[in-house]
Amino acid sequence: MNDRWTPVIDDLRERFAADTDVVEVEAYLSSQGYDRRQIGEILSLLYSDTAPPRGSGGSVMSRNGPLRVQGPHERGRFTAEAWGYLVTLGGSGAVNLNDFEQLVERALVHIDGRINLADIRGIAEDVGFDDGAMDGERSQVH
């Protein structure tokens, strides 16, 4: 996790209950002057297992079977199959949390429009996480 967001995440955890609607948190962040990209990044960290627990001083806590929730900026981009594939890679232990985030970020940056299964498998194969994609299934990623 980026250490610059640690104080923001800690503040949000103090202000809002865990079951608070994301729209309320989003509105609060907007009122504090954060732009959409920053809000997406903050919410992604807040609702993911890569965010440090309250009072941890920025250290990442490891847990068995982490669940990665899509941030608002990711929801419309990944098809269900592509996201399911990423979750499967993470759940199987083929990729750790940092590698998972790198795959997500790479897909968001390099692919325009919806990210489908062939796109994400191509990226995973390019970086060495998936050798099972057949050449016919892969799309060209720049």
Tab-separated table of N, CA and C in Angstrom:
chain	number	residue	atom	x	y	z
A	1	MET	N	0.837	-1.179	0.000
A	1	MET	CA	0.000	0.000	0.000
A	1	MET	C	0.877	1.236	0.000
A	2	ASN	N	0.399	2.252	-0.682
A	2	ASN	CA	1.102	3.509	-0.725
A	2	ASN	C	0.968	4.192	0.633
A	3	ASP	N	2.099	4.505	1.274
A	3	ASP	CA	2.084	5.080	2.620
A	3	ASP	C	1.397	6.436	2.693
A	4	ARG	N	1.277	7.117	1.566
A	4	ARG	CA	0.626	8.435	1.604
A	4	ARG	C	-0.853	8.326	1.937
A	5	TRP	N	-1.469	7.177	1.677
A	5	TRP	CA	-2.896	7.009	1.954
A	5	TRP	C	-3.166	6.439	3.344
A	6	THR	N	-2.155	6.006	4.060
A	6	THR	CA	-2.355	5.413	5.382
A	6	THR	C	-3.103	6.340	6.336
A	7	PRO	N	-2.729	7.621	6.450
A	7	PRO	CA	-3.484	8.506	7.363
A	7	PRO	C	-4.934	8.693	6.910
A	8	VAL	N	-5.160	8.727	5.605
A	8	VAL	CA	-6.517	8.897	5.084
A	8	VAL	C	-7.353	7.666	5.417
A	9	ILE	N	-6.786	6.475	5.203
A	9	ILE	CA	-7.487	5.219	5.500
A	9	ILE	C	-7.807	5.151	6.997
A	10	ASP	N	-6.837	5.502	7.840
A	10	ASP	CA	-7.066	5.498	9.294
A	10	ASP	C	-8.193	6.464	9.675
A	11	ASP	N	-8.190	7.665	9.056
A	11	ASP	CA	-9.235	8.647	9.333
A	11	ASP	C	-10.608	8.109	8.915
A	12	LEU	N	-10.687	7.485	7.749
A	12	LEU	CA	-11.963	6.946	7.278
A	12	LEU	C	-12.468	5.833	8.192
A	13	ARG	N	-11.567	5.011	8.672
A	13	ARG	CA	-11.968	3.929	9.581
A	13	ARG	C	-12.485	4.463	10.908
A	14	GLU	N	-11.963	5.610	11.333
A	14	GLU	CA	-12.449	6.216	12.574
A	14	GLU	C	-13.798	6.900	12.363
A	15	ARG	N	-13.999	7.496	11.201
A	15	ARG	CA	-15.216	8.257	10.913
A	15	ARG	C	-16.409	7.385	10.541
A	16	PHE	N	-16.150	6.283	9.848
A	16	PHE	CA	-17.234	5.486	9.285
A	16	PHE	C	-17.198	4.056	9.810
A	17	ALA	N	-18.377	3.508	10.047
A	17	ALA	CA	-18.492	2.097	10.430
A	17	ALA	C	-18.169	1.238	9.215
A	18	ALA	N	-17.820	-0.005	9.456
A	18	ALA	CA	-17.429	-0.908	8.368
A	18	ALA	C	-18.557	-1.143	7.376
A	19	ASP	N	-19.799	-1.044	7.822
A	19	ASP	CA	-20.931	-1.303	6.929
A	19	ASP	C	-21.516	-0.032	6.317
A	20	THR	N	-20.808	1.084	6.408
A	20	THR	CA	-21.264	2.343	5.828
A	20	THR	C	-21.294	2.228	4.311
A	21	ASP	N	-22.334	2.799	3.707
A	21	ASP	CA	-22.463	2.786	2.254
A	21	ASP	C	-21.287	3.535	1.627
A	22	VAL	N	-20.731	2.952	0.590
A	22	VAL	CA	-19.564	3.519	-0.087
A	22	VAL	C	-19.867	4.913	-0.642
A	23	VAL	N	-21.118	5.189	-0.976
A	23	VAL	CA	-21.497	6.496	-1.509
A	23	VAL	C	-21.252	7.589	-0.472
A	24	GLU	N	-21.515	7.297	0.799
A	24	GLU	CA	-21.263	8.270	1.861
A	24	GLU	C	-19.768	8.554	2.000
A	25	VAL	N	-18.979	7.515	1.942
A	25	VAL	CA	-17.524	7.680	2.050
A	25	VAL	C	-17.012	8.475	0.849
A	26	GLU	N	-17.533	8.145	-0.335
A	26	GLU	CA	-17.152	8.845	-1.556
A	26	GLU	C	-17.491	10.340	-1.461
A	27	ALA	N	-18.688	10.649	-0.949
A	27	ALA	CA	-19.108	12.040	-0.799
A	27	ALA	C	-18.194	12.785	0.178
A	28	TYR	N	-17.833	12.113	1.262
A	28	TYR	CA	-16.937	12.743	2.243
A	28	TYR	C	-15.578	13.052	1.602
A	29	LEU	N	-15.021	12.076	0.884
A	29	LEU	CA	-13.718	12.284	0.245
A	29	LEU	C	-13.779	13.410	-0.780
A	30	SER	N	-14.875	13.469	-1.521
A	30	SER	CA	-15.057	14.539	-2.498
A	30	SER	C	-15.098	15.900	-1.806
A	31	SER	N	-15.774	15.964	-0.659
A	31	SER	CA	-15.856	17.225	0.079
A	31	SER	C	-14.499	17.638	0.652
A	32	GLN	N	-13.598	16.674	0.791
A	32	GLN	CA	-12.257	16.963	1.293
A	32	GLN	C	-11.295	17.381	0.176
A	33	GLY	N	-11.795	17.398	-1.077
A	33	GLY	CA	-10.986	17.888	-2.188
A	33	GLY	C	-10.280	16.827	-3.011
A	34	TYR	N	-10.554	15.553	-2.784
A	34	TYR	CA	-9.920	14.496	-3.569
A	34	TYR	C	-10.622	14.364	-4.915
A	35	ASP	N	-9.836	14.095	-5.977
A	35	ASP	CA	-10.440	13.908	-7.295
A	35	ASP	C	-10.882	12.452	-7.467
A	36	ARG	N	-11.558	12.149	-8.592
A	36	ARG	CA	-12.134	10.824	-8.809
A	36	ARG	C	-11.075	9.724	-8.785
A	37	ARG	N	-9.920	9.983	-9.380
A	37	ARG	CA	-8.863	8.972	-9.398
A	37	ARG	C	-8.371	8.681	-7.993
A	38	GLN	N	-8.153	9.727	-7.223
A	38	GLN	CA	-7.702	9.553	-5.843
A	38	GLN	C	-8.755	8.838	-5.008
A	39	ILE	N	-10.017	9.220	-5.193
A	39	ILE	CA	-11.097	8.581	-4.446
A	39	ILE	C	-11.162	7.100	-4.782
A	40	GLY	N	-11.031	6.760	-6.060
A	40	GLY	CA	-11.038	5.359	-6.460
A	40	GLY	C	-9.900	4.578	-5.818
A	41	GLU	N	-8.726	5.182	-5.805
A	41	GLU	CA	-7.561	4.529	-5.198
A	41	GLU	C	-7.756	4.349	-3.688
A	42	ILE	N	-8.261	5.379	-3.037
A	42	ILE	CA	-8.481	5.320	-1.584
A	42	ILE	C	-9.532	4.267	-1.247
A	43	LEU	N	-10.649	4.272	-1.968
A	43	LEU	CA	-11.708	3.296	-1.693
A	43	LEU	C	-11.250	1.875	-1.975
A	44	SER	N	-10.460	1.717	-3.029
A	44	SER	CA	-9.924	0.393	-3.338
A	44	SER	C	-9.066	-0.110	-2.184
A	45	LEU	N	-8.254	0.766	-1.631
A	45	LEU	CA	-7.407	0.378	-0.498
A	45	LEU	C	-8.227	0.174	0.772
A	46	LEU	N	-9.217	1.028	0.982
A	46	LEU	CA	-10.042	0.936	2.185
A	46	LEU	C	-10.793	-0.387	2.245
A	47	TYR	N	-11.308	-0.834	1.106
A	47	TYR	CA	-12.112	-2.048	1.082
A	47	TYR	C	-11.334	-3.284	0.648
A	48	SER	N	-10.008	-3.178	0.588
A	48	SER	CA	-9.196	-4.342	0.235
A	48	SER	C	-8.398	-4.799	1.442
A	49	ASP	N	-7.811	-5.971	1.327
A	49	ASP	CA	-6.993	-6.509	2.413
A	49	ASP	C	-5.571	-5.986	2.388
A	50	THR	N	-5.241	-5.114	1.429
A	50	THR	CA	-3.897	-4.559	1.410
A	50	THR	C	-3.791	-3.332	2.293
A	51	ALA	N	-4.938	-2.795	2.748
A	51	ALA	CA	-4.909	-1.645	3.644
A	51	ALA	C	-4.498	-2.107	5.034
A	52	PRO	N	-3.636	-1.349	5.698
A	52	PRO	CA	-3.200	-1.754	7.031
A	52	PRO	C	-4.321	-1.640	8.043
A	53	PRO	N	-4.336	-2.494	9.056
A	53	PRO	CA	-5.329	-2.364	10.105
A	53	PRO	C	-5.103	-1.077	10.892
A	54	ARG	N	-6.138	-0.600	11.541
A	54	ARG	CA	-6.056	0.645	12.287
A	54	ARG	C	-4.911	0.588	13.290
A	55	GLY	N	-4.107	1.657	13.292
A	55	GLY	CA	-3.024	1.767	14.265
A	55	GLY	C	-1.826	0.889	13.964
A	56	SER	N	-1.704	0.398	12.737
A	56	SER	CA	-0.599	-0.510	12.432
A	56	SER	C	0.657	0.218	11.997
A	57	GLY	N	0.538	1.523	11.743
A	57	GLY	CA	1.699	2.273	11.304
A	57	GLY	C	2.104	1.943	9.882
A	58	GLY	N	1.200	1.400	9.080
A	58	GLY	CA	1.482	1.159	7.674
A	58	GLY	C	1.922	-0.245	7.350
A	59	SER	N	2.066	-1.126	8.319
A	59	SER	CA	2.479	-2.490	7.993
A	59	SER	C	1.292	-3.268	7.454
A	60	VAL	N	1.554	-4.135	6.504
A	60	VAL	CA	0.491	-4.908	5.886
A	60	VAL	C	0.312	-6.208	6.657
A	61	MET	N	-0.932	-6.507	6.989
A	61	MET	CA	-1.251	-7.707	7.735
A	61	MET	C	-1.559	-8.824	6.747
A	62	SER	N	-0.981	-9.977	6.937
A	62	SER	CA	-1.283	-11.095	6.059
A	62	SER	C	-2.384	-11.933	6.687
A	63	ARG	N	-3.312	-12.388	5.831
A	63	ARG	CA	-4.415	-13.205	6.292
A	63	ARG	C	-4.568	-14.374	5.341
A	64	ASN	N	-5.185	-15.416	5.828
A	64	ASN	CA	-5.493	-16.533	4.956
A	64	ASN	C	-6.718	-16.193	4.145
A	65	GLY	N	-6.645	-16.449	2.834
A	65	GLY	CA	-7.780	-16.254	1.957
A	65	GLY	C	-8.283	-14.830	1.865
A	66	PRO	N	-7.445	-13.855	1.480
A	66	PRO	CA	-7.922	-12.480	1.382
A	66	PRO	C	-8.947	-12.341	0.260
A	67	LEU	N	-9.850	-11.417	0.431
A	67	LEU	CA	-10.861	-11.139	-0.572
A	67	LEU	C	-10.617	-9.747	-1.112
A	68	ARG	N	-10.361	-9.642	-2.384
A	68	ARG	CA	-10.105	-8.351	-3.020
A	68	ARG	C	-11.407	-7.858	-3.634
A	69	VAL	N	-11.854	-6.706	-3.219
A	69	VAL	CA	-13.082	-6.119	-3.723
A	69	VAL	C	-12.723	-5.073	-4.766
A	70	GLN	N	-13.481	-5.041	-5.845
A	70	GLN	CA	-13.220	-4.052	-6.883
A	70	GLN	C	-13.516	-2.647	-6.382
A	71	GLY	N	-12.649	-1.736	-6.762
A	71	GLY	CA	-12.903	-0.337	-6.482
A	71	GLY	C	-13.879	0.220	-7.500
A	72	PRO	N	-14.460	1.383	-7.227
A	72	PRO	CA	-15.434	1.971	-8.143
A	72	PRO	C	-14.872	2.183	-9.546
A	73	HIS	N	-13.586	2.505	-9.643
A	73	HIS	CA	-12.967	2.735	-10.941
A	73	HIS	C	-12.708	1.437	-11.700
A	74	GLU	N	-12.857	0.300	-11.052
A	74	GLU	CA	-12.613	-1.001	-11.695
A	74	GLU	C	-13.904	-1.718	-12.079
A	75	ARG	N	-15.006	-1.388	-11.433
A	75	ARG	CA	-16.256	-2.143	-11.602
A	75	ARG	C	-16.738	-2.221	-13.037
A	76	GLY	N	-16.688	-1.133	-13.761
A	76	GLY	CA	-17.191	-1.134	-15.124
A	76	GLY	C	-16.194	-1.616	-16.157
A	77	ARG	N	-14.966	-1.800	-15.765
A	77	ARG	CA	-13.918	-2.136	-16.725
A	77	ARG	C	-13.728	-3.634	-16.922
A	78	PHE	N	-13.817	-4.427	-15.857
A	78	PHE	CA	-13.550	-5.860	-15.945
A	78	PHE	C	-14.842	-6.632	-16.185
A	79	THR	N	-14.806	-7.590	-17.120
A	79	THR	CA	-15.936	-8.505	-17.242
A	79	THR	C	-15.905	-9.440	-16.043
A	80	ALA	N	-17.019	-10.082	-15.775
A	80	ALA	CA	-17.093	-11.005	-14.636
A	80	ALA	C	-16.079	-12.137	-14.798
A	81	GLU	N	-15.917	-12.623	-16.022
A	81	GLU	CA	-14.974	-13.719	-16.265
A	81	GLU	C	-13.537	-13.279	-16.011
A	82	ALA	N	-13.193	-12.061	-16.447
A	82	ALA	CA	-11.826	-11.560	-16.245
A	82	ALA	C	-11.537	-11.374	-14.760
A	83	TRP	N	-12.493	-10.781	-14.030
A	83	TRP	CA	-12.274	-10.578	-12.597
A	83	TRP	C	-12.212	-11.916	-11.857
A	84	GLY	N	-13.078	-12.838	-12.262
A	84	GLY	CA	-13.065	-14.171	-11.655
A	84	GLY	C	-11.742	-14.876	-11.872
A	85	TYR	N	-11.171	-14.709	-13.045
A	85	TYR	CA	-9.866	-15.298	-13.346
A	85	TYR	C	-8.793	-14.706	-12.424
A	86	LEU	N	-8.825	-13.387	-12.247
A	86	LEU	CA	-7.858	-12.747	-11.352
A	86	LEU	C	-8.015	-13.243	-9.920
A	87	VAL	N	-9.254	-13.343	-9.472
A	87	VAL	CA	-9.512	-13.828	-8.108
A	87	VAL	C	-9.033	-15.268	-7.968
A	88	THR	N	-9.225	-16.063	-9.009
A	88	THR	CA	-8.754	-17.449	-8.980
A	88	THR	C	-7.234	-17.507	-8.886
A	89	LEU	N	-6.555	-16.658	-9.661
A	89	LEU	CA	-5.086	-16.614	-9.569
A	89	LEU	C	-4.644	-16.255	-8.153
A	90	GLY	N	-5.288	-15.257	-7.568
A	90	GLY	CA	-4.935	-14.838	-6.211
A	90	GLY	C	-5.267	-15.896	-5.181
A	91	GLY	N	-6.434	-16.513	-5.310
A	91	GLY	CA	-6.863	-17.522	-4.349
A	91	GLY	C	-6.054	-18.801	-4.417
A	92	SER	N	-5.516	-19.101	-5.604
A	92	SER	CA	-4.743	-20.332	-5.765
A	92	SER	C	-3.321	-20.179	-5.237
A	93	GLY	N	-2.920	-18.947	-4.974
A	93	GLY	CA	-1.551	-18.717	-4.525
A	93	GLY	C	-0.584	-18.498	-5.672
A	94	ALA	N	-1.099	-18.503	-6.902
A	94	ALA	CA	-0.233	-18.290	-8.067
A	94	ALA	C	0.351	-16.878	-8.068
A	95	VAL	N	-0.389	-15.932	-7.506
A	95	VAL	CA	0.104	-14.562	-7.383
A	95	VAL	C	-0.144	-14.078	-5.958
A	96	ASN	N	0.763	-13.265	-5.452
A	96	ASN	CA	0.550	-12.667	-4.132
A	96	ASN	C	-0.230	-11.361	-4.297
A	97	LEU	N	-0.537	-10.686	-3.201
A	97	LEU	CA	-1.348	-9.468	-3.272
A	97	LEU	C	-0.695	-8.378	-4.113
A	98	ASN	N	0.607	-8.222	-3.999
A	98	ASN	CA	1.295	-7.198	-4.789
A	98	ASN	C	1.228	-7.512	-6.276
A	99	ASP	N	1.463	-8.775	-6.639
A	99	ASP	CA	1.394	-9.168	-8.045
A	99	ASP	C	-0.033	-9.031	-8.576
A	100	PHE	N	-1.008	-9.354	-7.741
A	100	PHE	CA	-2.408	-9.203	-8.116
A	100	PHE	C	-2.698	-7.748	-8.474
A	101	GLU	N	-2.268	-6.839	-7.608
A	101	GLU	CA	-2.497	-5.414	-7.855
A	101	GLU	C	-1.780	-4.947	-9.112
A	102	GLN	N	-0.584	-5.487	-9.356
A	102	GLN	CA	0.145	-5.125	-10.568
A	102	GLN	C	-0.594	-5.583	-11.826
A	103	LEU	N	-1.175	-6.787	-11.782
A	103	LEU	CA	-1.956	-7.278	-12.916
A	103	LEU	C	-3.170	-6.378	-13.163
A	104	VAL	N	-3.863	-6.014	-12.104
A	104	VAL	CA	-5.036	-5.147	-12.229
A	104	VAL	C	-4.623	-3.803	-12.815
A	105	GLU	N	-3.590	-3.214	-12.265
A	105	GLU	CA	-3.133	-1.903	-12.720
A	105	GLU	C	-2.670	-1.950	-14.177
A	106	ARG	N	-1.951	-2.978	-14.534
A	106	ARG	CA	-1.468	-3.129	-15.906
A	106	ARG	C	-2.638	-3.230	-16.876
A	107	ALA	N	-3.648	-3.994	-16.504
A	107	ALA	CA	-4.827	-4.139	-17.361
A	107	ALA	C	-5.546	-2.797	-17.521
A	108	LEU	N	-5.708	-2.064	-16.424
A	108	LEU	CA	-6.402	-0.774	-16.485
A	108	LEU	C	-5.660	0.232	-17.353
A	109	VAL	N	-4.346	0.201	-17.300
A	109	VAL	CA	-3.551	1.165	-18.043
A	109	VAL	C	-3.437	0.797	-19.524
A	110	HIS	N	-3.259	-0.474	-19.831
A	110	HIS	CA	-2.927	-0.876	-21.191
A	110	HIS	C	-4.103	-1.295	-22.063
A	111	ILE	N	-5.279	-1.474	-21.491
A	111	ILE	CA	-6.408	-1.939	-22.281
A	111	ILE	C	-7.513	-0.894	-22.242
A	112	ASP	N	-7.952	-0.486	-23.428
A	112	ASP	CA	-9.051	0.471	-23.525
A	112	ASP	C	-10.371	-0.280	-23.492
A	113	GLY	N	-11.368	0.298	-22.850
A	113	GLY	CA	-12.695	-0.314	-22.799
A	113	GLY	C	-12.755	-1.456	-21.804
A	114	ARG	N	-13.704	-2.379	-22.043
A	114	ARG	CA	-13.898	-3.522	-21.139
A	114	ARG	C	-12.708	-4.470	-21.230
A	115	ILE	N	-12.319	-4.989	-20.099
A	115	ILE	CA	-11.211	-5.940	-20.012
A	115	ILE	C	-11.816	-7.329	-19.912
A	116	ASN	N	-11.570	-8.152	-20.931
A	116	ASN	CA	-12.174	-9.490	-20.944
A	116	ASN	C	-11.161	-10.550	-20.534
A	117	LEU	N	-11.616	-11.785	-20.498
A	117	LEU	CA	-10.776	-12.893	-20.049
A	117	LEU	C	-9.529	-13.049	-20.907
A	118	ALA	N	-9.684	-12.943	-22.209
A	118	ALA	CA	-8.514	-13.087	-23.098
A	118	ALA	C	-7.481	-11.990	-22.826
A	119	ASP	N	-7.947	-10.774	-22.566
A	119	ASP	CA	-7.030	-9.667	-22.262
A	119	ASP	C	-6.219	-9.953	-21.005
A	120	ILE	N	-6.909	-10.333	-19.944
A	120	ILE	CA	-6.223	-10.518	-18.663
A	120	ILE	C	-5.330	-11.754	-18.687
A	121	ARG	N	-5.762	-12.786	-19.416
A	121	ARG	CA	-4.898	-13.974	-19.555
A	121	ARG	C	-3.640	-13.624	-20.344
A	122	GLY	N	-3.786	-12.785	-21.352
A	122	GLY	CA	-2.618	-12.351	-22.121
A	122	GLY	C	-1.619	-11.593	-21.260
A	123	ILE	N	-2.132	-10.707	-20.418
A	123	ILE	CA	-1.253	-9.958	-19.516
A	123	ILE	C	-0.590	-10.902	-18.521
A	124	ALA	N	-1.371	-11.806	-17.947
A	124	ALA	CA	-0.825	-12.753	-16.976
A	124	ALA	C	0.243	-13.628	-17.610
A	125	GLU	N	0.033	-14.048	-18.850
A	125	GLU	CA	1.033	-14.869	-19.527
A	125	GLU	C	2.288	-14.058	-19.827
A	126	ASP	N	2.111	-12.813	-20.253
A	126	ASP	CA	3.257	-11.956	-20.565
A	126	ASP	C	4.181	-11.753	-19.372
A	127	VAL	N	3.611	-11.688	-18.185
A	127	VAL	CA	4.439	-11.485	-16.996
A	127	VAL	C	4.793	-12.785	-16.295
A	128	GLY	N	4.363	-13.925	-16.880
A	128	GLY	CA	4.791	-15.220	-16.373
A	128	GLY	C	3.884	-15.893	-15.368
A	129	PHE	N	2.640	-15.437	-15.219
A	129	PHE	CA	1.737	-16.057	-14.255
A	129	PHE	C	0.814	-17.096	-14.864
A	130	ASP	N	0.665	-17.096	-16.186
A	130	ASP	CA	-0.241	-18.047	-16.828
A	130	ASP	C	0.392	-18.534	-18.117
A	131	ASP	N	0.690	-19.811	-18.172
A	131	ASP	CA	1.239	-20.395	-19.383
A	131	ASP	C	0.181	-21.155	-20.166
A	132	GLY	N	-1.076	-21.131	-19.700
A	132	GLY	CA	-2.117	-21.941	-20.308
A	132	GLY	C	-2.906	-21.263	-21.401
A	133	ALA	N	-2.730	-19.966	-21.632
A	133	ALA	CA	-3.505	-19.285	-22.669
A	133	ALA	C	-3.025	-19.721	-24.041
A	134	MET	N	-3.965	-20.127	-24.861
A	134	MET	CA	-3.609	-20.528	-26.220
A	134	MET	C	-3.448	-19.277	-27.053
A	135	ASP	N	-2.579	-19.342	-28.070
A	135	ASP	CA	-2.303	-18.181	-28.884
A	135	ASP	C	-3.548	-17.594	-29.521
A	136	GLY	N	-4.508	-18.413	-29.893
A	136	GLY	CA	-5.730	-17.931	-30.522
A	136	GLY	C	-6.610	-17.135	-29.581
A	137	GLU	N	-6.499	-17.348	-28.299
A	137	GLU	CA	-7.333	-16.649	-27.329
A	137	GLU	C	-6.787	-15.263	-26.970
A	138	ARG	N	-5.513	-15.063	-27.184
A	138	ARG	CA	-4.866	-13.842	-26.712
A	138	ARG	C	-5.168	-12.646	-27.595
A	139	SER	N	-5.327	-11.513	-26.961
A	139	SER	CA	-5.437	-10.272	-27.703
A	139	SER	C	-4.097	-9.552	-27.565
A	140	GLN	N	-3.842	-8.655	-28.482
A	140	GLN	CA	-2.587	-7.914	-28.441
A	140	GLN	C	-2.684	-6.818	-27.396
A	141	VAL	N	-1.732	-6.775	-26.467
A	141	VAL	CA	-1.690	-5.769	-25.420
A	141	VAL	C	-0.464	-4.907	-25.650
A	142	HIS	N	-0.668	-3.601	-25.665
A	142	HIS	CA	0.446	-2.679	-25.910
A	142	HIS	C	0.873	-2.041	-24.638
